[in-house]
N, CA, C and O atoms as CSV, one atom per row, in Angstrom:
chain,resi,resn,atom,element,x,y,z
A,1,UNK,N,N,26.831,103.386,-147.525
A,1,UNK,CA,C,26.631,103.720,-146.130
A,1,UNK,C,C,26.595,105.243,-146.009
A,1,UNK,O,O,27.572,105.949,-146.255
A,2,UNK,N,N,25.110,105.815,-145.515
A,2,UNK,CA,C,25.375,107.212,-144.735
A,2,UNK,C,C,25.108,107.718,-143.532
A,2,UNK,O,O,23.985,107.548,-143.059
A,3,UNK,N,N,26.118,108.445,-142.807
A,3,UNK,CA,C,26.333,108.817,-141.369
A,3,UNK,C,C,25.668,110.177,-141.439
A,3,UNK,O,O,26.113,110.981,-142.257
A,4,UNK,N,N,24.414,110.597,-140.488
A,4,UNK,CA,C,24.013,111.889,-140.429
A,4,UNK,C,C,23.514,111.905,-138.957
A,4,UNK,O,O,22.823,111.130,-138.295
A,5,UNK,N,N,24.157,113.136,-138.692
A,5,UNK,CA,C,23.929,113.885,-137.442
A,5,UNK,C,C,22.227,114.263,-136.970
A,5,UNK,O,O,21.617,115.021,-137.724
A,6,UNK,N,N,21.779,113.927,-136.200
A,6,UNK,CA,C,20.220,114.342,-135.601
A,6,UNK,C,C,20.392,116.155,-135.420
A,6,UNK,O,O,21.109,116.876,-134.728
A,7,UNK,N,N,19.444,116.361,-136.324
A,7,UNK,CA,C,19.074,118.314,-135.907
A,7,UNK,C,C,18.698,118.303,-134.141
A,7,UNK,O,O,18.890,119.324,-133.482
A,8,UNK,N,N,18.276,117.322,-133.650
A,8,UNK,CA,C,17.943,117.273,-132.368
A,8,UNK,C,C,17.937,116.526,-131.532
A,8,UNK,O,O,17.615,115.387,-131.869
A,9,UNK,N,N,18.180,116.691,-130.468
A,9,UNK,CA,C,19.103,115.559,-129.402
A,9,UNK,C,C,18.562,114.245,-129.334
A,9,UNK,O,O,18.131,114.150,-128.185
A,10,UNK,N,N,18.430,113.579,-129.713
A,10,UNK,CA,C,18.154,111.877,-129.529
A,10,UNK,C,C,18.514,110.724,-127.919
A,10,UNK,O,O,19.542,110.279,-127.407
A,11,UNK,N,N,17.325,110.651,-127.669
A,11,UNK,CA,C,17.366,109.593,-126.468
A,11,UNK,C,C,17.048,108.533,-126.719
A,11,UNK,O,O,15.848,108.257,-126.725
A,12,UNK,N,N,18.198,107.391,-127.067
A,12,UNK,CA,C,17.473,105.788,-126.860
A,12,UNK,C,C,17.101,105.135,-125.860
A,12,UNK,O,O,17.718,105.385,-124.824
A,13,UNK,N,N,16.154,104.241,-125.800
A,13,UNK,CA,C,16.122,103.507,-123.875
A,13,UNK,C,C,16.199,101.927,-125.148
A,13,UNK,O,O,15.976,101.759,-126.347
A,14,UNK,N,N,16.632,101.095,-124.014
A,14,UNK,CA,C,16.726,99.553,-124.145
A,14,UNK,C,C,16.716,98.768,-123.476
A,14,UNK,O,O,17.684,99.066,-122.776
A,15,UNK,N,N,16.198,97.559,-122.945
A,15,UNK,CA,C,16.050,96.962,-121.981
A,15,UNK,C,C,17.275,95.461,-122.172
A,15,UNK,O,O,17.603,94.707,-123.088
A,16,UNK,N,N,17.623,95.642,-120.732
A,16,UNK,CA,C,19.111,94.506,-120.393
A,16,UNK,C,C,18.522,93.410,-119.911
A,16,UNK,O,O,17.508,93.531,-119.225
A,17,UNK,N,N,19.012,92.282,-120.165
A,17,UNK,CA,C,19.328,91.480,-119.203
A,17,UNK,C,C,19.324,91.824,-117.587
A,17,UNK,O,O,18.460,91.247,-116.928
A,18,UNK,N,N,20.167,92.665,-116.940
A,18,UNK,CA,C,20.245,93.321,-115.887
A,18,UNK,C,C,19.367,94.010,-115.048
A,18,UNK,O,O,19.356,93.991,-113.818
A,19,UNK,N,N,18.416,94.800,-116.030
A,19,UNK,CA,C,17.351,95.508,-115.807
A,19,UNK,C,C,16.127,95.074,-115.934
A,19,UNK,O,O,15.852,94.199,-116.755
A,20,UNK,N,N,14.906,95.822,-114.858
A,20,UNK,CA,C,13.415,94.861,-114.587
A,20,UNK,C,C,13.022,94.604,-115.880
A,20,UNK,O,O,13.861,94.380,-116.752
A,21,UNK,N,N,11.527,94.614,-116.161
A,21,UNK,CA,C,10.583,94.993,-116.746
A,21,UNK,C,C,10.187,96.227,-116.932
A,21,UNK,O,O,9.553,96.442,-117.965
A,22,UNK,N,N,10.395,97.123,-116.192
A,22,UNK,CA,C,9.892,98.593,-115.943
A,22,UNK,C,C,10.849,99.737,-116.261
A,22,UNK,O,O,10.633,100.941,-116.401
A,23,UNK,N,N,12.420,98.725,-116.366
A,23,UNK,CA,C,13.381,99.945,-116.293
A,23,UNK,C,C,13.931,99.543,-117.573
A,23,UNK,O,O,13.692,98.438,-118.061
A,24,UNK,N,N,14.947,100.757,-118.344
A,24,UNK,CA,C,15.381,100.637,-119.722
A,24,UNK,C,C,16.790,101.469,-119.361
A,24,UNK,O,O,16.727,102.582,-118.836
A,25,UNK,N,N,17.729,101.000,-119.601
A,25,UNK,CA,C,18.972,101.835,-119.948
A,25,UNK,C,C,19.044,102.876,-121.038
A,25,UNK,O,O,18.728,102.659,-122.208
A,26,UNK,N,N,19.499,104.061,-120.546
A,26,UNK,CA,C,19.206,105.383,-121.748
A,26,UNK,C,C,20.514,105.899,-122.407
A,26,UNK,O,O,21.425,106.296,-121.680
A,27,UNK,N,N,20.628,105.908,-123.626
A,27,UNK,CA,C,21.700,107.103,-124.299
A,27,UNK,C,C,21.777,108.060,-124.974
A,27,UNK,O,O,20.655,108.321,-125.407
A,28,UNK,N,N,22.415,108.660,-125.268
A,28,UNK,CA,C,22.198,110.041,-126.230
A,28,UNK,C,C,23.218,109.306,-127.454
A,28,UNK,O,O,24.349,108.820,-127.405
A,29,UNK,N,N,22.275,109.479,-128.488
A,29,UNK,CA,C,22.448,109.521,-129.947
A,29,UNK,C,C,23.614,110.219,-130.921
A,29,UNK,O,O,23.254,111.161,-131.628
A,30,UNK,N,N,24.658,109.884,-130.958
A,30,UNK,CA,C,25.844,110.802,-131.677
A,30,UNK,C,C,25.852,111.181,-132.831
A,30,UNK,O,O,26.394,112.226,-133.191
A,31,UNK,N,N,25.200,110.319,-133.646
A,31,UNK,CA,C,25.062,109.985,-134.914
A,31,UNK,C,C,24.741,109.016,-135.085
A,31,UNK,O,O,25.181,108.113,-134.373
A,32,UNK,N,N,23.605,108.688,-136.359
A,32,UNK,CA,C,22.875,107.905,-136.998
A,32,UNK,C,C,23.965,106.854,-138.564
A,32,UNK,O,O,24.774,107.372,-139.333
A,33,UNK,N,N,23.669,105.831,-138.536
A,33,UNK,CA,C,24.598,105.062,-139.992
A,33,UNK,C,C,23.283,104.424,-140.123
A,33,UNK,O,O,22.752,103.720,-139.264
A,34,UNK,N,N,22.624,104.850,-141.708
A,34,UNK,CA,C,21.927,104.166,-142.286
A,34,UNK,C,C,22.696,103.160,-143.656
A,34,UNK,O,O,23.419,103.558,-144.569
A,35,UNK,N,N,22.429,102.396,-143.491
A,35,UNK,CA,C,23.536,101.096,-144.279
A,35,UNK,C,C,22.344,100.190,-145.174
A,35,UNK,O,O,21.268,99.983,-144.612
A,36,UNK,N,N,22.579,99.633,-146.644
A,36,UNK,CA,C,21.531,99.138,-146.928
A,36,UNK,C,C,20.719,99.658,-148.089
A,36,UNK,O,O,20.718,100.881,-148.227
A,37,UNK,N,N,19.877,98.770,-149.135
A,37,UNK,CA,C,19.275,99.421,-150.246
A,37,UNK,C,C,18.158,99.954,-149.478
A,37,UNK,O,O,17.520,99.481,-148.538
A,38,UNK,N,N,18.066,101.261,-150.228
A,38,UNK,CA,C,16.662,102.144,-149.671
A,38,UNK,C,C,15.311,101.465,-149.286
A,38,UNK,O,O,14.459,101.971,-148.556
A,39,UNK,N,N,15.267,100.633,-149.694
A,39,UNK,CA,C,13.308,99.670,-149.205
A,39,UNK,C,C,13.788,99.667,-148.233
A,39,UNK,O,O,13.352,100.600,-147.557
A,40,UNK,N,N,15.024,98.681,-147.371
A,40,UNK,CA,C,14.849,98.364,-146.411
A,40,UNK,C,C,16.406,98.609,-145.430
A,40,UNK,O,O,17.206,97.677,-145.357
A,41,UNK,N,N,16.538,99.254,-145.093
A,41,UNK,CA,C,18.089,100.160,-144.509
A,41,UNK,C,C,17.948,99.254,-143.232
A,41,UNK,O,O,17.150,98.491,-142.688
A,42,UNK,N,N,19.432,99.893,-143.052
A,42,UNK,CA,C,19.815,98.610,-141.499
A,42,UNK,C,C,20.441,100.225,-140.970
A,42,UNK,O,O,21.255,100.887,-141.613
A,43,UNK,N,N,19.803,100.636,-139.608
A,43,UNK,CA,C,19.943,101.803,-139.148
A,43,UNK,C,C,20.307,101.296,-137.700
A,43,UNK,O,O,19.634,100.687,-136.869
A,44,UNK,N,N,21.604,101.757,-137.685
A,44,UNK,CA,C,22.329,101.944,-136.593
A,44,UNK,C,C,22.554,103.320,-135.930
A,44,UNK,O,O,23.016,104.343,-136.436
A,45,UNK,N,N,22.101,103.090,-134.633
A,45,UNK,CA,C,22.392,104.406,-133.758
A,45,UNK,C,C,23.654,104.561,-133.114
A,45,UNK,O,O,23.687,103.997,-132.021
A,46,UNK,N,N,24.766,105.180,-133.462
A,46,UNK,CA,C,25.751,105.295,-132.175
A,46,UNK,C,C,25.703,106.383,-131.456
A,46,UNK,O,O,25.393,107.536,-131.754
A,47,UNK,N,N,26.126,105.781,-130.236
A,47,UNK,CA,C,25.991,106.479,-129.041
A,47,UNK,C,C,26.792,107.819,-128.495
A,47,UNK,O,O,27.127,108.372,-129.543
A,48,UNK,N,N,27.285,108.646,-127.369
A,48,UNK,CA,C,27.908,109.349,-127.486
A,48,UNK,C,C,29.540,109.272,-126.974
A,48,UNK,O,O,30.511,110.028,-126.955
A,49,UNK,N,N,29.113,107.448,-126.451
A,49,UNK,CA,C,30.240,106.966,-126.070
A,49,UNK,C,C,31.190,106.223,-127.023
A,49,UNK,O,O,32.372,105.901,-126.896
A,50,UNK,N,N,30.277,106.047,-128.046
A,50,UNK,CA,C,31.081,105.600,-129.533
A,50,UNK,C,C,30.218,103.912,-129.721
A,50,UNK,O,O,30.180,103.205,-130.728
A,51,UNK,N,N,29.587,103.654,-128.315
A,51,UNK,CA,C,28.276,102.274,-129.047
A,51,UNK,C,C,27.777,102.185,-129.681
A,51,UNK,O,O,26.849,102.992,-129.632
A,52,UNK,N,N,27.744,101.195,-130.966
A,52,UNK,CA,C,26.791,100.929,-131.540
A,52,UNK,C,C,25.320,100.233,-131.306
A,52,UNK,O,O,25.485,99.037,-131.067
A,53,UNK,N,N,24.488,100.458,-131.303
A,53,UNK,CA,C,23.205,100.417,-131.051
A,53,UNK,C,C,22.505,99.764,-132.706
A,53,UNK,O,O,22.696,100.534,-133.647
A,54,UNK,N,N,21.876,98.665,-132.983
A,54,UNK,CA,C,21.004,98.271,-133.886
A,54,UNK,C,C,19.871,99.075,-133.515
A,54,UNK,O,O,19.571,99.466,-132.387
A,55,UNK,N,N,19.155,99.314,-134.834
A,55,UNK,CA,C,17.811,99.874,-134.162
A,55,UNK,C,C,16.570,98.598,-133.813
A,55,UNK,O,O,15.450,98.903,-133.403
A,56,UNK,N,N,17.017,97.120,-134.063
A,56,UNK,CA,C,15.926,96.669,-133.544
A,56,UNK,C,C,16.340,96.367,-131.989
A,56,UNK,O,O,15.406,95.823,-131.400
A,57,UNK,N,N,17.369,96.552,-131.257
A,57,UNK,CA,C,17.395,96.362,-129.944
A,57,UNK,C,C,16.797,97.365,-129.255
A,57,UNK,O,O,16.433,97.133,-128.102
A,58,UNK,N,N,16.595,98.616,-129.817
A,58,UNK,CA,C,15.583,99.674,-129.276
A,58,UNK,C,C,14.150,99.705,-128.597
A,58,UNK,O,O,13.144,99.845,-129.292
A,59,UNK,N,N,14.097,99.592,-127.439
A,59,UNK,CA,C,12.598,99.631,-127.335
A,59,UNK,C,C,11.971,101.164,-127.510
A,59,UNK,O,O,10.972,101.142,-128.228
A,60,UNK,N,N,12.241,102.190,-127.133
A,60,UNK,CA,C,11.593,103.184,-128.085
A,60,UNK,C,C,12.626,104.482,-127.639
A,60,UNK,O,O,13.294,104.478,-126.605
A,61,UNK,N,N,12.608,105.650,-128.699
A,61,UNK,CA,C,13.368,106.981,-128.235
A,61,UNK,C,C,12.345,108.227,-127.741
A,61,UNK,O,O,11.121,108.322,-127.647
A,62,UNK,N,N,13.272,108.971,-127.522
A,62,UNK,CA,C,12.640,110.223,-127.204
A,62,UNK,C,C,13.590,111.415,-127.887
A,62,UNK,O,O,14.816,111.439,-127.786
A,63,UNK,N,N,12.997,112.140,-128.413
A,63,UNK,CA,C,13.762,113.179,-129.147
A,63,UNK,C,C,13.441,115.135,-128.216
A,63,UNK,O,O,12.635,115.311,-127.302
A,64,UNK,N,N,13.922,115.734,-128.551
A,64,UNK,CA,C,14.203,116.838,-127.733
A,64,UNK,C,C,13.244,118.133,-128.901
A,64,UNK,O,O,13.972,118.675,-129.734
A,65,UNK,N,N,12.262,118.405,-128.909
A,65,UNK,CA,C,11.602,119.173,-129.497
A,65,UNK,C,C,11.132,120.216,-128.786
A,65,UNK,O,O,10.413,119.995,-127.811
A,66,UNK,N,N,11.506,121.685,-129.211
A,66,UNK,CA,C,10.724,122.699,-128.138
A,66,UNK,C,C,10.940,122.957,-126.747
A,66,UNK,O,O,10.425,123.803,-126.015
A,67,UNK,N,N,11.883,121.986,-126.493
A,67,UNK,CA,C,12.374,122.377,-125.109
A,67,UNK,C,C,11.603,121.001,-124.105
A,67,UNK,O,O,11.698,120.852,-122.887
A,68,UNK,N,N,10.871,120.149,-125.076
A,68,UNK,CA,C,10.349,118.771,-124.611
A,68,UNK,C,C,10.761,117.352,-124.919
A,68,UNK,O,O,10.985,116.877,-126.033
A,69,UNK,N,N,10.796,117.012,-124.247
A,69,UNK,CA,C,11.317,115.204,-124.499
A,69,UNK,C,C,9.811,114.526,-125.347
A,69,UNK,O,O,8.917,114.169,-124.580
A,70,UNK,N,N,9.682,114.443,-126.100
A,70,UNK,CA,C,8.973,113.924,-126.751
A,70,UNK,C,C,8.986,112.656,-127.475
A,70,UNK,O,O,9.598,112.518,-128.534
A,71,UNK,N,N,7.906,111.166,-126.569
A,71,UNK,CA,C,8.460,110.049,-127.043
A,71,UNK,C,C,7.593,109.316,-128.253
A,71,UNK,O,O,6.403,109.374,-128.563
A,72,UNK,N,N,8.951,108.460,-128.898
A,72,UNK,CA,C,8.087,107.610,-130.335
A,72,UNK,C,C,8.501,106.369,-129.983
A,72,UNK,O,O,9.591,105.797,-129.988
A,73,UNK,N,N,7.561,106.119,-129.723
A,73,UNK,CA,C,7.265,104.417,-129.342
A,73,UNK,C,C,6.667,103.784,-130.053
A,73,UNK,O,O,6.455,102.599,-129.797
């Protein structure tokens, strides 16, 4: 298992139960745990509240580049 810090601020969104179609609940990224033989890693995002986050419950992030939110979907 390795835990590494993002060089740059990390935004997850995810969609609830709770929430439409249109809307996604957002967090900031604390650190990354990649877990798993290298082909195929099981990458967990935790949050800054200490949540763990799977990365397939992710519907997509946005990362902080240049002073821009820039999204990978």
């Amino acid at each position: 298992m390795k835990t590494t810090v993002p060089a740059n601020p990390i935004k997850i969104f995810m969609r609830s139960g709770e929430v439409g179609d249109s809307e996604y609940l957002c967090s900031n990224v604390a650190f990354i745990i990649v877990d798993g033989p290298p082909s195929y890693p099981k990458i967990t995002f935790v949050t800054i509240s200490g949540t763990a986050i799977p990365s397939c419950d992710i519907a997509f992030a946005r990362v902080l580049i240049d002073g821009q939110w820039v999204s990978h979907d």
